PDB file of C-alpha atoms in Angstrom:
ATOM      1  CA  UNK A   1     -33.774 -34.076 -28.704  1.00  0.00           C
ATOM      2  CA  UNK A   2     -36.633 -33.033 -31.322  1.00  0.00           C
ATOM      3  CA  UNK A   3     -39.512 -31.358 -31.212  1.00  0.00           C
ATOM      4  CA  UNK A   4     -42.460 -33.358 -33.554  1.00  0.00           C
ATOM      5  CA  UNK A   5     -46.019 -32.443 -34.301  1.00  0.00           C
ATOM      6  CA  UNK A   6     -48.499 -34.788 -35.033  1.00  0.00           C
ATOM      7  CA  UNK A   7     -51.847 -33.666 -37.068  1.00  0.00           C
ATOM      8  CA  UNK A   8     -54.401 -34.314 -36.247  1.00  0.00           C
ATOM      9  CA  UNK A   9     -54.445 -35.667 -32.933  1.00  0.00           C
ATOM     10  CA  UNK A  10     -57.429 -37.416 -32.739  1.00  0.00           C
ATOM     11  CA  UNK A  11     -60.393 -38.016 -35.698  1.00  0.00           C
ATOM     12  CA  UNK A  12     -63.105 -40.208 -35.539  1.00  0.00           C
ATOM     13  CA  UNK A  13     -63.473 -41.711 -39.316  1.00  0.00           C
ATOM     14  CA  UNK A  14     -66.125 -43.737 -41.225  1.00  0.00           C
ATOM     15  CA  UNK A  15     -65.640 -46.847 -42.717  1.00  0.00           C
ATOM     16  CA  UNK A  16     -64.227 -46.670 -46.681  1.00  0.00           C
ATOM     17  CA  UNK A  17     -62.377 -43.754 -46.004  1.00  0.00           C
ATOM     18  CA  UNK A  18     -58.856 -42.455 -45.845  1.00  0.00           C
ATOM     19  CA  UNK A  19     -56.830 -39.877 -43.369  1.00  0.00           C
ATOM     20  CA  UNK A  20     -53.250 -38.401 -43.802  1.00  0.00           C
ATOM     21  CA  UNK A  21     -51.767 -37.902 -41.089  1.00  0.00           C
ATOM     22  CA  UNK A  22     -48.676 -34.864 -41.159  1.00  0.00           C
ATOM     23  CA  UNK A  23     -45.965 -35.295 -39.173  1.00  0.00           C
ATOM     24  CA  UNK A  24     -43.379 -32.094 -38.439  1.00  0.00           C
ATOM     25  CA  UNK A  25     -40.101 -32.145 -36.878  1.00  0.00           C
ATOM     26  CA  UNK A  26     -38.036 -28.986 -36.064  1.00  0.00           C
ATOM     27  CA  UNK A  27     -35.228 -29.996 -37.311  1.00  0.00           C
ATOM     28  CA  UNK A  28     -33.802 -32.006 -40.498  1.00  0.00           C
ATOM     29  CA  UNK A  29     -33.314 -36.035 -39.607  1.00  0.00           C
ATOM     30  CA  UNK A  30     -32.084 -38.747 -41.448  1.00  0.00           C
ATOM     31  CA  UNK A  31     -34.187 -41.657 -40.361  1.00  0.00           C
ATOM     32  CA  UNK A  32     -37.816 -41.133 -39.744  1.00  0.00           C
ATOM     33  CA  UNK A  33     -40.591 -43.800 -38.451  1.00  0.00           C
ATOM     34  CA  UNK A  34     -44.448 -44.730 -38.068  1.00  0.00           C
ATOM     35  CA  UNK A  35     -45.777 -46.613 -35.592  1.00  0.00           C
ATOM     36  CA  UNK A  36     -48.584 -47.878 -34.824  1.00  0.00           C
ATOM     37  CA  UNK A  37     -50.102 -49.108 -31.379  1.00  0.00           C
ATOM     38  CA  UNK A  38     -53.618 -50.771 -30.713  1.00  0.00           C
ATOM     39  CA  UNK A  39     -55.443 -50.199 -27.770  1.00  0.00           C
ATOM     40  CA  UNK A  40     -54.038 -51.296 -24.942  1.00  0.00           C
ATOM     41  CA  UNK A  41     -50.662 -52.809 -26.964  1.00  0.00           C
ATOM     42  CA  UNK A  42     -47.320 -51.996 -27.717  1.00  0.00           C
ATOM     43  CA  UNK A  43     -45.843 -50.148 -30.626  1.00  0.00           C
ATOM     44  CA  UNK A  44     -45.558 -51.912 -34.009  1.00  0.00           C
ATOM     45  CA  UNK A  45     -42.976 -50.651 -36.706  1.00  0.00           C
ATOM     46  CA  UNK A  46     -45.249 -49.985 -39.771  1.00  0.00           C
ATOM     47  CA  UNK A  47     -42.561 -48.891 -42.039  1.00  0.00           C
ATOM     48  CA  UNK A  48     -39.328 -46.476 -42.596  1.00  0.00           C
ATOM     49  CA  UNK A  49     -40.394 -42.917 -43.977  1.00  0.00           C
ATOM     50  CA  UNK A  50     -36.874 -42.121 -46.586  1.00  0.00           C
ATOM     51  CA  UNK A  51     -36.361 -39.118 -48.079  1.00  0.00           C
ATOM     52  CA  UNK A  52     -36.587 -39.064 -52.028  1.00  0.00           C
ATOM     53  CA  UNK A  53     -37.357 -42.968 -51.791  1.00  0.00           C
ATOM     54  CA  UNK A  54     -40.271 -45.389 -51.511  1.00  0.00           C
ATOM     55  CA  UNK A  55     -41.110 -46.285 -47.698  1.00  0.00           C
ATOM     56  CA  UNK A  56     -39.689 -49.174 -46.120  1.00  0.00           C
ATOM     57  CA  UNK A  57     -42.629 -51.441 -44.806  1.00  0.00           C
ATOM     58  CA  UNK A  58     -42.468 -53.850 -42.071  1.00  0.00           C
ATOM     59  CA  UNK A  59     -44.008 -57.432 -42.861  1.00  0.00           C
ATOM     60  CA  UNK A  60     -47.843 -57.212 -42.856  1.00  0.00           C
ATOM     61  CA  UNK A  61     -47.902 -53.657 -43.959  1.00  0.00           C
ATOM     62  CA  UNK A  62     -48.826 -52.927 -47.476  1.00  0.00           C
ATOM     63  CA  UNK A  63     -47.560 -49.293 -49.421  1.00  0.00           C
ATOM     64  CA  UNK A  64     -51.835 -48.938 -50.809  1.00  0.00           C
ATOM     65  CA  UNK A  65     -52.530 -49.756 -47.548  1.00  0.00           C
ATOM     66  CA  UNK A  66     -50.487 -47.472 -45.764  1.00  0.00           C
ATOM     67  CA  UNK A  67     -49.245 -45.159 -48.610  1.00  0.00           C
ATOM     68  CA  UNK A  68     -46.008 -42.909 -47.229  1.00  0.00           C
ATOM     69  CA  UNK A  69     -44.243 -39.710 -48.002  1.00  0.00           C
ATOM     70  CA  UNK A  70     -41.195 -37.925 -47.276  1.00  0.00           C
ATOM     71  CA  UNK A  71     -40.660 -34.762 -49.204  1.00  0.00           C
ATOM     72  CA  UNK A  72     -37.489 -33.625 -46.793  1.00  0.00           C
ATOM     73  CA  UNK A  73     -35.623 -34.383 -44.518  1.00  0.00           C
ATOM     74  CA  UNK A  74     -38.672 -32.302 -41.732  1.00  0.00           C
ATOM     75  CA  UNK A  75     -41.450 -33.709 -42.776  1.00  0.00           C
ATOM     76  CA  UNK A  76     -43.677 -36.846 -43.149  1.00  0.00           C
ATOM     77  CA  UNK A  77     -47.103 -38.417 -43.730  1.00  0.00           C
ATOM     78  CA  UNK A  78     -48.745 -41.189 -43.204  1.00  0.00           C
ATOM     79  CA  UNK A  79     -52.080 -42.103 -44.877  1.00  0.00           C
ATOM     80  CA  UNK A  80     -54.348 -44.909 -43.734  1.00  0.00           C
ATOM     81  CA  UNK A  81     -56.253 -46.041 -46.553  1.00  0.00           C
ATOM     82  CA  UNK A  82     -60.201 -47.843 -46.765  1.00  0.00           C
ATOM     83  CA  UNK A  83     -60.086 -47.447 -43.109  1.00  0.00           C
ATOM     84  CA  UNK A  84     -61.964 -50.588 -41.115  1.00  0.00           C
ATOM     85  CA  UNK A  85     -62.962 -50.525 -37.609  1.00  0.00           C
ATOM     86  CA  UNK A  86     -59.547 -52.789 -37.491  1.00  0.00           C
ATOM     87  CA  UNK A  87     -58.055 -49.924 -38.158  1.00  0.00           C
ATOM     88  CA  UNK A  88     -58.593 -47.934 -35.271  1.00  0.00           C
ATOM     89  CA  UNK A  89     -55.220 -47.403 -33.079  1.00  0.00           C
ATOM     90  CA  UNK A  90     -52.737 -44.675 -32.163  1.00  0.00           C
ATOM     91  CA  UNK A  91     -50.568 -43.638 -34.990  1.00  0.00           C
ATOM     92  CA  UNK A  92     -47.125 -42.060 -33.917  1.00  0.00           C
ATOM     93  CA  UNK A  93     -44.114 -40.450 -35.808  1.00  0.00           C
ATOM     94  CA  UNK A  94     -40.743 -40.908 -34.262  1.00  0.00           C
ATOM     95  CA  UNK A  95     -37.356 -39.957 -35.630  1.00  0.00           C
ATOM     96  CA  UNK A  96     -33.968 -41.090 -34.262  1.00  0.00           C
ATOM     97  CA  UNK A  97     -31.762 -38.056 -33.028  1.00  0.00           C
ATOM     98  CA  UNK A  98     -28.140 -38.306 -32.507  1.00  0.00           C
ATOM     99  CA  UNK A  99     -27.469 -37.432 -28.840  1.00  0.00           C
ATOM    100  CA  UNK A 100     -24.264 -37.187 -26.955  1.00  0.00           C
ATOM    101  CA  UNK A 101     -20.515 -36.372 -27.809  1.00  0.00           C
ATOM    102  CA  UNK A 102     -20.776 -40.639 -28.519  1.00  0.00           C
ATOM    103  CA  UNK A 103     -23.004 -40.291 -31.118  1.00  0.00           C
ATOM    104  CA  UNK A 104     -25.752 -42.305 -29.950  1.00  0.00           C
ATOM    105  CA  UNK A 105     -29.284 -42.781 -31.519  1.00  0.00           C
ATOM    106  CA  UNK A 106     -32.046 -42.106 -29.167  1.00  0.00           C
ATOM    107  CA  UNK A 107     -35.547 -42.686 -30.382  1.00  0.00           C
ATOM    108  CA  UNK A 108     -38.319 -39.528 -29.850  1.00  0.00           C
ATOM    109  CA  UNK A 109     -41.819 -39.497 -30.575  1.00  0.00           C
ATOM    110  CA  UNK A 110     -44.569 -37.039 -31.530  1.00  0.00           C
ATOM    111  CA  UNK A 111     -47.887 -36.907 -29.562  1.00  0.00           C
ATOM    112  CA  UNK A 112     -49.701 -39.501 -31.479  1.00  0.00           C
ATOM    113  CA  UNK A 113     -52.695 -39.550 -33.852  1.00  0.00           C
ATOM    114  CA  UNK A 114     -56.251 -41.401 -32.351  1.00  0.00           C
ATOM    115  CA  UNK A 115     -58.156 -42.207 -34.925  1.00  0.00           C
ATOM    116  CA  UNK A 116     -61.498 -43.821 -34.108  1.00  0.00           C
ATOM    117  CA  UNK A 117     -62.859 -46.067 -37.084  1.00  0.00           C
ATOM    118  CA  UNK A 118     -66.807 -46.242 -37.037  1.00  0.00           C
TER     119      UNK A 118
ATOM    120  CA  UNK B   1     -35.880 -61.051 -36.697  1.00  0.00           C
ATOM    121  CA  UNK B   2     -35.442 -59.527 -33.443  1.00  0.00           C
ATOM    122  CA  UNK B   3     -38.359 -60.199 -30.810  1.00  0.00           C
ATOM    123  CA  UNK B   4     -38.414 -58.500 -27.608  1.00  0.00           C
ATOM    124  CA  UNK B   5     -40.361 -60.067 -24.520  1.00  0.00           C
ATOM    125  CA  UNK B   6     -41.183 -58.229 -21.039  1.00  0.00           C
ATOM    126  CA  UNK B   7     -43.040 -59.306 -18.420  1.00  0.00           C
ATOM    127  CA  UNK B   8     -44.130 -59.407 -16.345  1.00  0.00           C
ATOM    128  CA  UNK B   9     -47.192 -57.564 -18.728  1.00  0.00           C
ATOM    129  CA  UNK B  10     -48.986 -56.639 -15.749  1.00  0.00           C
ATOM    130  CA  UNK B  11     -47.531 -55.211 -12.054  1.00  0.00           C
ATOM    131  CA  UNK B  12     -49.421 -53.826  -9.398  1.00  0.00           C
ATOM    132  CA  UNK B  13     -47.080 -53.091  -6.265  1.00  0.00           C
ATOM    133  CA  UNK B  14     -47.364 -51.524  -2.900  1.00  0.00           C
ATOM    134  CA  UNK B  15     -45.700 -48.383  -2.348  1.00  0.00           C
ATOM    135  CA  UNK B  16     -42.112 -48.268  -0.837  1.00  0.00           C
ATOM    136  CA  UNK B  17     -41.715 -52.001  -2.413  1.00  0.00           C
ATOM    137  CA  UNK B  18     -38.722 -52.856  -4.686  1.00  0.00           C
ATOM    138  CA  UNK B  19     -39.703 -54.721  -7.889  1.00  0.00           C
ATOM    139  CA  UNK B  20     -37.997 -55.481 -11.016  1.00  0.00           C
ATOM    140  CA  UNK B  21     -38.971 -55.540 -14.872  1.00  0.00           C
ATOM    141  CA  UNK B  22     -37.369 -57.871 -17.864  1.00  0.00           C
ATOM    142  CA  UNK B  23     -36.672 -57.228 -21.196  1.00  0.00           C
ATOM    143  CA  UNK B  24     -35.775 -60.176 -23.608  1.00  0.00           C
ATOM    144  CA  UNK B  25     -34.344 -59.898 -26.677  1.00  0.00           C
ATOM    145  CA  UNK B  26     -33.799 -62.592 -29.299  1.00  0.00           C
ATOM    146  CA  UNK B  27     -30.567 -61.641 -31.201  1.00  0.00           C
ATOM    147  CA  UNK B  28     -27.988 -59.406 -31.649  1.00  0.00           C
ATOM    148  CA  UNK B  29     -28.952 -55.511 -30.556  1.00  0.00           C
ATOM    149  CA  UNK B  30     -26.935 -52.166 -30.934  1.00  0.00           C
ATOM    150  CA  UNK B  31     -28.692 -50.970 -27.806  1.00  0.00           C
ATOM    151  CA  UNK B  32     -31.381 -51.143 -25.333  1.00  0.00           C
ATOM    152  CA  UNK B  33     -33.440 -48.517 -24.136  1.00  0.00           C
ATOM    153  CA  UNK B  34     -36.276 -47.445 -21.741  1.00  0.00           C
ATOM    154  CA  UNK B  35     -39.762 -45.686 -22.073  1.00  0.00           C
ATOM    155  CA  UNK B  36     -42.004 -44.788 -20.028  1.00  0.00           C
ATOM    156  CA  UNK B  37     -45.539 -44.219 -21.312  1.00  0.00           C
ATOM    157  CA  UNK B  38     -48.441 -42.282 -19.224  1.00  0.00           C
ATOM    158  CA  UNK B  39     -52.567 -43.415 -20.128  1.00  0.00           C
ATOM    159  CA  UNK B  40     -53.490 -40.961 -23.404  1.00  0.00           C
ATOM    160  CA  UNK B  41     -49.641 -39.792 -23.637  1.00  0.00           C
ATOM    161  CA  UNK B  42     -46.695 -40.494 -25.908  1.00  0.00           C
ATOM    162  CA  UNK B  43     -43.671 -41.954 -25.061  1.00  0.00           C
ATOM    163  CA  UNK B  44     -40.810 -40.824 -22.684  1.00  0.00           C
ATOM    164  CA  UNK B  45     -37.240 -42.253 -23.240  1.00  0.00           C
ATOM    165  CA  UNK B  46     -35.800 -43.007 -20.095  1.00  0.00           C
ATOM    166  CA  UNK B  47     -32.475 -44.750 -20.252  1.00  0.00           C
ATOM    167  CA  UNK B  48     -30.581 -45.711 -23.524  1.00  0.00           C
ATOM    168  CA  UNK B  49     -27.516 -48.853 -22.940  1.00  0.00           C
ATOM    169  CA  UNK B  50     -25.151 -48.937 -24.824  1.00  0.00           C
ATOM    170  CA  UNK B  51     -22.901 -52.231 -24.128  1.00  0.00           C
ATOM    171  CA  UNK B  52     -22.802 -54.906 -21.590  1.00  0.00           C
ATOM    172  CA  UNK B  53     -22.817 -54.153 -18.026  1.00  0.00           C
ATOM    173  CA  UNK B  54     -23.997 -50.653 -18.734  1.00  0.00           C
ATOM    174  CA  UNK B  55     -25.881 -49.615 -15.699  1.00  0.00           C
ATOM    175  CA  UNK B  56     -28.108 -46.489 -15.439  1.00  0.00           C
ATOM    176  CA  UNK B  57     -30.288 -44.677 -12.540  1.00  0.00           C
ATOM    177  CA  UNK B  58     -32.302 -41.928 -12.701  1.00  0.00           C
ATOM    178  CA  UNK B  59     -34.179 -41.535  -9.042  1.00  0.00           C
ATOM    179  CA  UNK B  60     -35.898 -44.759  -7.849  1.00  0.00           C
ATOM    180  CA  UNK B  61     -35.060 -46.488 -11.241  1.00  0.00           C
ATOM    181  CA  UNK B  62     -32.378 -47.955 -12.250  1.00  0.00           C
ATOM    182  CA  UNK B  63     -31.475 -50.248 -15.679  1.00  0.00           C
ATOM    183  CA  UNK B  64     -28.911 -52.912 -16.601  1.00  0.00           C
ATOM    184  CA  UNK B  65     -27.701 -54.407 -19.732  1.00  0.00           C
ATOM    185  CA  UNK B  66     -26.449 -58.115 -20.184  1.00  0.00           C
ATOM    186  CA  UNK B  67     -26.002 -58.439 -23.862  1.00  0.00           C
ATOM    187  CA  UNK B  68     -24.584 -61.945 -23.433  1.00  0.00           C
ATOM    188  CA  UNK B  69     -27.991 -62.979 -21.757  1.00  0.00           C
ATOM    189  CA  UNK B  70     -29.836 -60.740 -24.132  1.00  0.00           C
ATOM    190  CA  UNK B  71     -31.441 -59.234 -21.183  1.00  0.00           C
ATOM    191  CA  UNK B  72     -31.880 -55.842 -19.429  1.00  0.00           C
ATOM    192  CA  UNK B  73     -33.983 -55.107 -16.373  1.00  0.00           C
ATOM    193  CA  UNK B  74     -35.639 -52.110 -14.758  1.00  0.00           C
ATOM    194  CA  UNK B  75     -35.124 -51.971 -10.754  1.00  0.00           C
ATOM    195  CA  UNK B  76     -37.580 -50.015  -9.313  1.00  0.00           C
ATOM    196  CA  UNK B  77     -36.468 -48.800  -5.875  1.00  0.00           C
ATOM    197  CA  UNK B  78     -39.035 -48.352  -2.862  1.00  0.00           C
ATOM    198  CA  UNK B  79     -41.860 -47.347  -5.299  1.00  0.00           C
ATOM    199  CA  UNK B  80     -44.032 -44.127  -5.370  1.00  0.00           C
ATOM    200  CA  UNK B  81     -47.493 -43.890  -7.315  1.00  0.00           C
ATOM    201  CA  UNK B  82     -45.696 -41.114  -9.636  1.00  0.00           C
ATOM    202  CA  UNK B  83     -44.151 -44.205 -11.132  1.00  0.00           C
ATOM    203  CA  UNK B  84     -47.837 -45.675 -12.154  1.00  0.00           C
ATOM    204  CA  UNK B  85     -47.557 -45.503 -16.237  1.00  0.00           C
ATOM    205  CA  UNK B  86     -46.355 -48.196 -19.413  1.00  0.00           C
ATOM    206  CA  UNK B  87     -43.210 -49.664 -19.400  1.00  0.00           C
ATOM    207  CA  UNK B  88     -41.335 -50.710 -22.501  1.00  0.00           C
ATOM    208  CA  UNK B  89     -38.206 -51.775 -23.505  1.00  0.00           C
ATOM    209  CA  UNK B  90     -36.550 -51.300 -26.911  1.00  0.00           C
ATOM    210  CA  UNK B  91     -34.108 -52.874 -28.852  1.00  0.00           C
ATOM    211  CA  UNK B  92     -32.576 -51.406 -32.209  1.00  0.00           C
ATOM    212  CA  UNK B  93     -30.523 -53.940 -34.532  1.00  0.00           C
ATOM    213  CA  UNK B  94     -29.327 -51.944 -37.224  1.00  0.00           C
ATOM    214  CA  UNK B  95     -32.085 -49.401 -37.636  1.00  0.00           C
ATOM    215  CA  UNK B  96     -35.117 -50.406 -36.334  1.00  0.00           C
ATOM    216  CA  UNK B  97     -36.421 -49.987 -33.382  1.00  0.00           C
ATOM    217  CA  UNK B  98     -37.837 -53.036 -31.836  1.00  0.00           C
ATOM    218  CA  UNK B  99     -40.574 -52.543 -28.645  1.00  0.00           C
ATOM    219  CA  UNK B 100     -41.209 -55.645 -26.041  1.00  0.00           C
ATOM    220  CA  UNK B 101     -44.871 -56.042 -24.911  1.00  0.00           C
ATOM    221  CA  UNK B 102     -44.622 -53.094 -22.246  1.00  0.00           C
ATOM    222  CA  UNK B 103     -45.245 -53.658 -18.693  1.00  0.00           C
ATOM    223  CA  UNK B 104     -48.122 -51.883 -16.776  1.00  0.00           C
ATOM    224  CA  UNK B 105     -46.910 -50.965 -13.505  1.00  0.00           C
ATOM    225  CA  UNK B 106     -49.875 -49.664 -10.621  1.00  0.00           C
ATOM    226  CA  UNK B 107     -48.656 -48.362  -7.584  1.00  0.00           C
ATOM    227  CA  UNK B 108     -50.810 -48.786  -4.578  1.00  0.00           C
ATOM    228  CA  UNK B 109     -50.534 -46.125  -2.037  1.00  0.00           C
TER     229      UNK B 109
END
């Protein structure tokens, strides 16, 4: 399994403004992900954090938008840009571990980020 | 583009009452997998399936893979209201991760 830290956990924003949200894992993964779930919906693939490379975004997510970085192979953010009231949803980081003597991919998540967009 | 379907979206069930969830997918997966999600929580992987007829159980649930039907379902076994939470269902095709609509289960004591 992992271990991954979301920050922050919750914000409550204005309109026009932007939030970065860090995401730490506690130990070095290859494929890294943001998510993004609206009240009361399921989880929607914003884009593919990769090391040393642009992110890989899903259709209907934009990089100035949703600007992306991945420094190492630990570590992420995610930055919501000119947030909207629209804009308000949990944000999570997930990372695919290996598991098993198979090899298997298993999904894990962080806590998640609330943000509130006033 | 893979689409994943559940439903039902919405389950409210008596306690000790057996019920089952489906998961849809629309083409070709590596694997299926299980969450679980509590209100204000993250999410909790369950069961991961890794080829057809793959069969899991973990206490009063239990999941199955048909990847000819493109379909897995969750059996949930004489229900308790520790089982109250999110549902969803995953599918990965190369390296995405791909989440159905979720279900919301209630458990009625």
């Amino acid at each position: 399994s992992a271990v991954i830290s979301q920050k922050p956990s919750r914000d409550i924003c204005q309109r026009g403004t932007s939030l970065t949200i860090q995401c730490q894992v506690d130990s070095q993964v290859t494929m890294m992900f943001w998510y993004r779930q609206q009240p009361g919906q399921s989880l929607t693939l914003i884009a593919t954090a990769n090391q040393g490379s642009e992110a890989t975004y899903e259709s209907g997510f934009v990089i100035d938008k949703f600007p992306i970085s991945r420094p190492n192979l630990t570590f992420s953010t995610l930055t919501v840009s000119n947030m909207s009231p629209e804009d308000s949803s949990i944000y999570l980081c997930s990372v695919e571990v290996t598991t098993g003597g198979s090899g298997t991919g298993e999904l894990f998540f962080g806590e998640g980020s609330r943000l509130t967009v006033l | 583009e893979l689409k994943v379907e559940q439903n039902p979206l919405f389950l409210s069930m008596q306690e000790g009452k057996n019920y089952t969830i489906y998961c849809n997918y629309s083409t070709t997966s590596d694997r299926l997998y299980w969450y679980r999600q509590d209100p204000g929580k993250s999410l909790e992987s369950l069961f991961v399936l890794l080829s057809n007829g793959a069969v899991k159980q973990e206490g009063r649930l239990m999941a199955s893979l048909d990847t000819k039907a493109r379909l897995s379902t969750l059996h949930i076994t004489a229900a308790v209201h520790d089982l109250s939470a999110t549902y969803f269902c995953a599918a990965r095709r190369t390296y995405k991760y791909i989440f159905g609509t979720g279900t919301r289960l209630k458990v009625l004591a």
